C-alpha cells in the first residue's frame, strides 16, 4: 500500500484533520444511536420543521431529480401551482442532498440522520482545515477546535434546520480563502467558496456577506500597512466579492424577484427601536444546554462555545503584545455583533429586513465563528494567564453567575444545575491556564474538558426535544403511497387531489400529486389571498385545503378525494389518526374508486378541467373579506353568466339551548360569557336538513381551539386549524329529516361567535351547472411542469377561457401561434380572452430573470477563464 492510502504513514496534521471530521461525526452518531433513532430503532431524527416541512421538500427533491427535473422551475404540487426556483434556492441546493437519492420517501428519516451526522463532521473538518491553512493551529490541537465549532450552540440548535448548516461549514473556508487572496496568493479559494455559499443558501450567504465586511475591516489592522497596500487589499476584497456575486447571479437574481412577491411583502413590518430583551440575559447563553422548545419562537441567540474560548478571548483583549489597533477593532466588532443580537433594528438588518418566524437571531453563528477564530489565532499550550488576568476574569465570572442566579426564574433555558456544571468546567480550565504545563497530562486534560463540555451541552440540548417516531412516519407514508399509486398518470390529463387527512401541508410532495396545500417560505401572497377568500386556513408561508366544499372541489379541479377509512384511530400515523375535517359533505356524491385498509380514494364527477369556456362576466367579480361561501357563489355565478341560482344559501338553526351562558337570539356575531366562571358552559344549536344536500358552517378567526371545542351529535370534531380569516367547516350530506346538533363548549370564560353561520349547499344545482362548464374543456395534448399545450372550442355564448392556473409572473400564453395578453380573475387565476371557435392554446412558464441571470453567470465564467488563460505563466503577455 502506498503512503497516500496508508493512514499509519500519514502526517500528524493529516491524521488530525481526519480526526477533526470523524470525532464530531462519531459523537453525534453514537448519540443518535443511543436515542434509538432510525435506522437504530423506532424513533427518528424528525422534529419541528424538519419533520413538518423539510422532509417533504426532500421527497420532492428526489422525485424531481429522478423523474421530472422541470419541477425545479414550477410545480403544481406547490399549493395550486407556483414558481419553485426560489424554493430550491432556499431549501434544496446543497450538493449533499444528492446523498438522499438512493432512499425512498419511506426511509428518508434514516437518510437525513446520516446527512446530519455528515454535516457535523464537515463543520469540524472545515474549521480545523482553516486553522491549519492559516498556520494558527496544527497537529492534535485541531480536533478539539473542530469539536468546539461543530458542536457549538448554534449548530446543535439548528441541526433540525440542516439547510442552514452548509453556511457554517463553508464560512471557515471563505475566511481562510480571503486570507490567501489578501496575501497576494490565489483568488480562487475565496471566490469559489463564497460563490458556493451564495448558491447553496442565499439567505445565510447574505449574513456572511455582512460579516465579511466587518472581518475585512479588522484584517486591515493587523499591521501598519502602507496606504498603497491597503488600497490593493480593498480592491482585491471588492473584486473577489463582486466576482462571486456575478457567478452566483443565476441563483440569487431570480430568487430576489420571487421574494419580492412573497416574504418581501412584509419587509420592515413591526419594526421597534428597542432591545428585544434585557441585554445582560444573553450571558446565560454562554452556559451549556441552553436551548429548548420554548426558545424556538422567541428565544435568545444560541452562542454557546464552551468555557475555554471565553478564557482565551479575555486573554486576547488584555494581552498587551497584540497591536492595540487590532484589539480595539476586534472589541468594536464583537460589540457590534453582540448588540445586533439584542437590538431590534440591527437584528432586522442581519435578517434581510424581515423578522424571522421562529428561530430568532439566525446569524449568531457568525458571532460564534468570530470568537473561535480570534481564539484560534492566539491559543497555544504555552499560553498562561497572568495573575491580573486570572483575578479580573474570575471576578467578572463571579458577577455573571451572581446576576444569572437572580434571573433564573425569568430564564426558561437556564437552571441552577447548568450554572453549577458550567462554572465547574470554566474554573477547571481557568486554573489549568494558570498552572505549569510541564506535566504530560496537561494537554490531554484540557482536551477531555473541552470535548466533554461540548458533548454534554449537545446531549442536554437535544434531550430537550421530543421526536416523531419512525414508526408513525412510515405508517403514514406507506398508507399514502399505497392509496396514491391508484391515481391515474397520463400526460394528456390534469387534475388535483383533495384530502381529509394530512400529516403535513407537504403531503402532495410526498405523494407525487397536485394538491392545494403547501408550506414554503417562498409562498406567493396571492395563494394565501385566494385561500382566504375561499374559506381555507392560510398564513404568510402556508395554505391548507382542509375544508373544501362541493363547489370549491369542482372549481379547482379536485377530481379525487383522499379520506381515511376510520380504522385504527388511536394508532399514531394512520390517516384516521391524522384526519382533518371530515368531508362527509361528499357522502353520496363522490364515487368510490379504491379502498385500502387505511384510506379511501373517491372520484368527483363534477371536477372541472384545468381550463374551460366561461362567461366574460367573471372578469368583474370581487371578493368580500370573511365571507367565503358568498365568494364561492359569486365566482361560480360569474363563470355561468349570472343566469343560475346560487349554490349556497344561508339557513337558520331550528333550536338552541344553553348551559351556563345566555342563549342568544341571533347566533352570528353573538358573544357568549360564562355566568359561573368556574363551571363548564356550552351552547347547542340544532338544525334539521330538509333535503340530502350538504350543509356548511363558517367560523370567524375569533373562534379557535383555544377558546372553544365543537361537537357534532356528541362527537368532538378535529382541532380547529389556525386561521386568520373565516373558514368553512363541512357538515354531513344525506341526513334529511335527521336533527343535527352542534355544540360549542367554552374553554375560556367567554367567546365571540364571529361569522358563525349555517349554509345549505345545493348539490343538484352544482351538478347541472358544472356539466355546462364541462361541455367545452381545455383538452390537453401535451404537458410538463413548465409547458401545457391543448385545444379548446369557445361557443357563441362565451368569449373567455377560464383556468385555475395561478396568474404569476412568468406565464406566457400563445393562442394559435401568437402571444396574447391575459387577464387575472379574482386577483389570482389566469383568464384568456378568446373568440368563438376552435383554438390551440399553449401555456409556457419562464422563471423571471432566469435567462438574463444565466447569461451574467456564464459571462463571468468566460471572463474569469479568459483572464486566467492570458495570465498563465506560459502565456503571460503573449498577446502583446
PDB file of N, CA and C in Angstrom, residues 828-878:
ATOM      1  N   UNK A 828     -56.306  36.243  -9.043  1.00  0.00           N
ATOM      2  CA  UNK A 828     -55.486  35.047  -8.885  1.00  0.00           C
ATOM      3  C   UNK A 828     -55.386  34.186 -10.141  1.00  0.00           C
ATOM      4  N   UNK A 829     -56.495  33.842 -10.795  1.00  0.00           N
ATOM      5  CA  UNK A 829     -56.495  32.862 -11.875  1.00  0.00           C
ATOM      6  C   UNK A 829     -56.227  33.521 -13.230  1.00  0.00           C
ATOM      7  N   UNK A 830     -55.559  32.759 -14.118  1.00  0.00           N
ATOM      8  CA  UNK A 830     -55.328  33.233 -15.489  1.00  0.00           C
ATOM      9  C   UNK A 830     -56.607  33.062 -16.309  1.00  0.00           C
ATOM     10  N   UNK A 831     -57.012  34.140 -16.962  1.00  0.00           N
ATOM     11  CA  UNK A 831     -58.101  34.085 -17.922  1.00  0.00           C
ATOM     12  C   UNK A 831     -57.586  34.485 -19.291  1.00  0.00           C
ATOM     13  N   UNK A 832     -58.035  33.798 -20.327  1.00  0.00           N
ATOM     14  CA  UNK A 832     -57.558  34.067 -21.687  1.00  0.00           C
ATOM     15  C   UNK A 832     -58.747  34.488 -22.559  1.00  0.00           C
ATOM     16  N   UNK A 833     -58.836  35.758 -22.970  1.00  0.00           N
ATOM     17  CA  UNK A 833     -59.908  36.171 -23.872  1.00  0.00           C
ATOM     18  C   UNK A 833     -59.759  35.477 -25.225  1.00  0.00           C
ATOM     19  N   UNK A 834     -60.821  34.860 -25.704  1.00  0.00           N
ATOM     20  CA  UNK A 834     -60.789  34.120 -26.962  1.00  0.00           C
ATOM     21  C   UNK A 834     -62.054  34.405 -27.774  1.00  0.00           C
ATOM     22  N   UNK A 835     -61.904  34.317 -29.052  1.00  0.00           N
ATOM     23  CA  UNK A 835     -63.060  34.467 -29.936  1.00  0.00           C
ATOM     24  C   UNK A 835     -63.762  33.116 -30.092  1.00  0.00           C
ATOM     25  N   UNK A 836     -64.977  33.165 -30.614  1.00  0.00           N
ATOM     26  CA  UNK A 836     -65.732  31.935 -30.844  1.00  0.00           C
ATOM     27  C   UNK A 836     -64.993  31.023 -31.831  1.00  0.00           C
ATOM     28  N   UNK A 837     -65.001  29.728 -31.532  1.00  0.00           N
ATOM     29  CA  UNK A 837     -64.373  28.771 -32.422  1.00  0.00           C
ATOM     30  C   UNK A 837     -63.281  27.964 -31.749  1.00  0.00           C
ATOM     31  N   UNK A 838     -62.553  27.210 -32.559  1.00  0.00           N
ATOM     32  CA  UNK A 838     -61.514  26.303 -32.071  1.00  0.00           C
ATOM     33  C   UNK A 838     -60.173  27.017 -31.992  1.00  0.00           C
ATOM     34  N   UNK A 839     -59.423  26.745 -30.914  1.00  0.00           N
ATOM     35  CA  UNK A 839     -58.117  27.377 -30.727  1.00  0.00           C
ATOM     36  C   UNK A 839     -57.135  26.375 -30.132  1.00  0.00           C
ATOM     37  N   UNK A 840     -55.884  26.532 -30.537  1.00  0.00           N
ATOM     38  CA  UNK A 840     -54.795  25.817 -29.868  1.00  0.00           C
ATOM     39  C   UNK A 840     -54.153  26.797 -28.889  1.00  0.00           C
ATOM     40  N   UNK A 841     -54.097  26.412 -27.640  1.00  0.00           N
ATOM     41  CA  UNK A 841     -53.596  27.305 -26.592  1.00  0.00           C
ATOM     42  C   UNK A 841     -52.429  26.635 -25.879  1.00  0.00           C
ATOM     43  N   UNK A 842     -51.337  27.362 -25.766  1.00  0.00           N
ATOM     44  CA  UNK A 842     -50.141  26.858 -25.081  1.00  0.00           C
ATOM     45  C   UNK A 842     -49.776  27.794 -23.940  1.00  0.00           C
ATOM     46  N   UNK A 843     -49.514  27.210 -22.802  1.00  0.00           N
ATOM     47  CA  UNK A 843     -49.050  27.963 -21.632  1.00  0.00           C
ATOM     48  C   UNK A 843     -47.577  27.620 -21.408  1.00  0.00           C
ATOM     49  N   UNK A 844     -46.736  28.639 -21.371  1.00  0.00           N
ATOM     50  CA  UNK A 844     -45.307  28.438 -21.118  1.00  0.00           C
ATOM     51  C   UNK A 844     -44.903  29.233 -19.882  1.00  0.00           C
ATOM     52  N   UNK A 845     -44.167  28.569 -19.018  1.00  0.00           N
ATOM     53  CA  UNK A 845     -43.663  29.277 -17.838  1.00  0.00           C
ATOM     54  C   UNK A 845     -42.156  29.452 -17.943  1.00  0.00           C
ATOM     55  N   UNK A 846     -41.716  30.692 -17.793  1.00  0.00           N
ATOM     56  CA  UNK A 846     -40.291  31.010 -17.784  1.00  0.00           C
ATOM     57  C   UNK A 846     -39.981  31.721 -16.475  1.00  0.00           C
ATOM     58  N   UNK A 847     -39.069  31.162 -15.709  1.00  0.00           N
ATOM     59  CA  UNK A 847     -38.696  31.768 -14.438  1.00  0.00           C
ATOM     60  C   UNK A 847     -38.207  33.191 -14.673  1.00  0.00           C
ATOM     61  N   UNK A 848     -38.849  34.185 -14.074  1.00  0.00           N
ATOM     62  CA  UNK A 848     -38.448  35.576 -14.302  1.00  0.00           C
ATOM     63  C   UNK A 848     -36.970  35.797 -14.009  1.00  0.00           C
ATOM     64  N   UNK A 849     -36.299  36.467 -14.933  1.00  0.00           N
ATOM     65  CA  UNK A 849     -34.889  36.853 -14.832  1.00  0.00           C
ATOM     66  C   UNK A 849     -33.928  35.675 -14.897  1.00  0.00           C
ATOM     67  N   UNK A 850     -34.434  34.460 -15.148  1.00  0.00           N
ATOM     68  CA  UNK A 850     -33.524  33.320 -15.187  1.00  0.00           C
ATOM     69  C   UNK A 850     -32.585  33.411 -16.391  1.00  0.00           C
ATOM     70  N   UNK A 851     -33.105  33.794 -17.527  1.00  0.00           N
ATOM     71  CA  UNK A 851     -32.287  33.845 -18.733  1.00  0.00           C
ATOM     72  C   UNK A 851     -31.179  34.880 -18.602  1.00  0.00           C
ATOM     73  N   UNK A 852     -31.535  36.085 -18.170  1.00  0.00           N
ATOM     74  CA  UNK A 852     -30.516  37.141 -18.058  1.00  0.00           C
ATOM     75  C   UNK A 852     -29.517  36.799 -16.965  1.00  0.00           C
ATOM     76  N   UNK A 853     -29.988  36.164 -15.874  1.00  0.00           N
ATOM     77  CA  UNK A 853     -29.057  35.797 -14.799  1.00  0.00           C
ATOM     78  C   UNK A 853     -28.114  34.697 -15.250  1.00  0.00           C
ATOM     79  N   UNK A 854     -28.601  33.757 -16.070  1.00  0.00           N
ATOM     80  CA  UNK A 854     -27.735  32.704 -16.604  1.00  0.00           C
ATOM     81  C   UNK A 854     -26.682  33.291 -17.524  1.00  0.00           C
ATOM     82  N   UNK A 855     -27.061  34.293 -18.318  1.00  0.00           N
ATOM     83  CA  UNK A 855     -26.108  34.956 -19.214  1.00  0.00           C
ATOM     84  C   UNK A 855     -25.024  35.666 -18.410  1.00  0.00           C
ATOM     85  N   UNK A 856     -25.436  36.333 -17.336  1.00  0.00           N
ATOM     86  CA  UNK A 856     -24.461  37.043 -16.492  1.00  0.00           C
ATOM     87  C   UNK A 856     -23.483  36.062 -15.862  1.00  0.00           C
ATOM     88  N   UNK A 857     -24.026  34.974 -15.298  1.00  0.00           N
ATOM     89  CA  UNK A 857     -23.142  33.986 -14.665  1.00  0.00           C
ATOM     90  C   UNK A 857     -22.205  33.343 -15.683  1.00  0.00           C
ATOM     91  N   UNK A 858     -22.732  32.997 -16.855  1.00  0.00           N
ATOM     92  CA  UNK A 858     -21.890  32.415 -17.896  1.00  0.00           C
ATOM     93  C   UNK A 858     -20.846  33.413 -18.367  1.00  0.00           C
ATOM     94  N   UNK A 859     -21.244  34.665 -18.521  1.00  0.00           N
ATOM     95  CA  UNK A 859     -20.293  35.696 -18.928  1.00  0.00           C
ATOM     96  C   UNK A 859     -19.176  35.863 -17.920  1.00  0.00           C
ATOM     97  N   UNK A 860     -19.527  35.778 -16.637  1.00  0.00           N
ATOM     98  CA  UNK A 860     -18.497  35.894 -15.599  1.00  0.00           C
ATOM     99  C   UNK A 860     -17.537  34.713 -15.653  1.00  0.00           C
ATOM    100  N   UNK A 861     -18.060  33.519 -15.913  1.00  0.00           N
ATOM    101  CA  UNK A 861     -17.196  32.338 -16.036  1.00  0.00           C
ATOM    102  C   UNK A 861     -16.227  32.511 -17.202  1.00  0.00           C
ATOM    103  N   UNK A 862     -16.744  32.973 -18.351  1.00  0.00           N
ATOM    104  CA  UNK A 862     -15.897  33.183 -19.525  1.00  0.00           C
ATOM    105  C   UNK A 862     -14.849  34.244 -19.262  1.00  0.00           C
ATOM    106  N   UNK A 863     -15.242  35.313 -18.564  1.00  0.00           N
ATOM    107  CA  UNK A 863     -14.291  36.385 -18.254  1.00  0.00           C
ATOM    108  C   UNK A 863     -13.160  35.876 -17.376  1.00  0.00           C
ATOM    109  N   UNK A 864     -13.523  35.136 -16.334  1.00  0.00           N
ATOM    110  CA  UNK A 864     -12.508  34.607 -15.428  1.00  0.00           C
ATOM    111  C   UNK A 864     -11.606  33.623 -16.156  1.00  0.00           C
ATOM    112  N   UNK A 865     -12.215  32.788 -16.985  1.00  0.00           N
ATOM    113  CA  UNK A 865     -11.420  31.809 -17.746  1.00  0.00           C
ATOM    114  C   UNK A 865     -10.452  32.519 -18.682  1.00  0.00           C
ATOM    115  N   UNK A 866     -10.926  33.567 -19.341  1.00  0.00           N
ATOM    116  CA  UNK A 866     -10.059  34.322 -20.249  1.00  0.00           C
ATOM    117  C   UNK A 866      -8.907  34.985 -19.533  1.00  0.00           C
ATOM    118  N   UNK A 867      -9.202  35.579 -18.374  1.00  0.00           N
ATOM    119  CA  UNK A 867      -8.133  36.232 -17.599  1.00  0.00           C
ATOM    120  C   UNK A 867      -7.126  35.202 -17.118  1.00  0.00           C
ATOM    121  N   UNK A 868      -7.633  34.065 -16.626  1.00  0.00           N
ATOM    122  CA  UNK A 868      -6.729  33.019 -16.141  1.00  0.00           C
ATOM    123  C   UNK A 868      -5.849  32.497 -17.277  1.00  0.00           C
ATOM    124  N   UNK A 869      -6.426  32.356 -18.462  1.00  0.00           N
ATOM    125  CA  UNK A 869      -5.658  31.867 -19.609  1.00  0.00           C
ATOM    126  C   UNK A 869      -4.584  32.877 -20.021  1.00  0.00           C
ATOM    127  N   UNK A 870      -4.955  34.134 -20.070  1.00  0.00           N
ATOM    128  CA  UNK A 870      -3.995  35.143 -20.517  1.00  0.00           C
ATOM    129  C   UNK A 870      -2.915  35.408 -19.494  1.00  0.00           C
ATOM    130  N   UNK A 871      -3.232  35.176 -18.205  1.00  0.00           N
ATOM    131  CA  UNK A 871      -2.261  35.439 -17.151  1.00  0.00           C
ATOM    132  C   UNK A 871      -1.456  34.197 -16.775  1.00  0.00           C
ATOM    133  N   UNK A 872      -1.688  33.097 -17.467  1.00  0.00           N
ATOM    134  CA  UNK A 872      -0.910  31.899 -17.218  1.00  0.00           C
ATOM    135  C   UNK A 872       0.571  32.202 -17.497  1.00  0.00           C
ATOM    136  N   UNK A 873       1.454  31.663 -16.661  1.00  0.00           N
ATOM    137  CA  UNK A 873       2.878  31.973 -16.786  1.00  0.00           C
ATOM    138  C   UNK A 873       3.418  31.624 -18.162  1.00  0.00           C
ATOM    139  N   UNK A 874       2.845  30.588 -18.777  1.00  0.00           N
ATOM    140  CA  UNK A 874       3.343  30.180 -20.080  1.00  0.00           C
ATOM    141  C   UNK A 874       2.894  31.119 -21.189  1.00  0.00           C
ATOM    142  N   UNK A 875       1.785  31.875 -20.912  1.00  0.00           N
ATOM    143  CA  UNK A 875       1.235  32.729 -21.968  1.00  0.00           C
ATOM    144  C   UNK A 875       1.282  34.202 -21.601  1.00  0.00           C
ATOM    145  N   UNK A 876       1.713  34.502 -20.406  1.00  0.00           N
ATOM    146  CA  UNK A 876       1.635  35.864 -19.913  1.00  0.00           C
ATOM    147  C   UNK A 876       2.272  36.845 -20.898  1.00  0.00           C
ATOM    148  N   UNK A 877       1.496  37.864 -21.233  1.00  0.00           N
ATOM    149  CA  UNK A 877       1.931  38.926 -22.151  1.00  0.00           C
ATOM    150  C   UNK A 877       2.158  38.433 -23.577  1.00  0.00           C
ATOM    151  N   UNK A 878       1.742  37.186 -23.872  1.00  0.00           N
ATOM    152  CA  UNK A 878       1.963  36.680 -25.226  1.00  0.00           C
ATOM    153  C   UNK A 878       1.062  37.373 -26.236  1.00  0.00           C
TER     154      UNK A 878
END
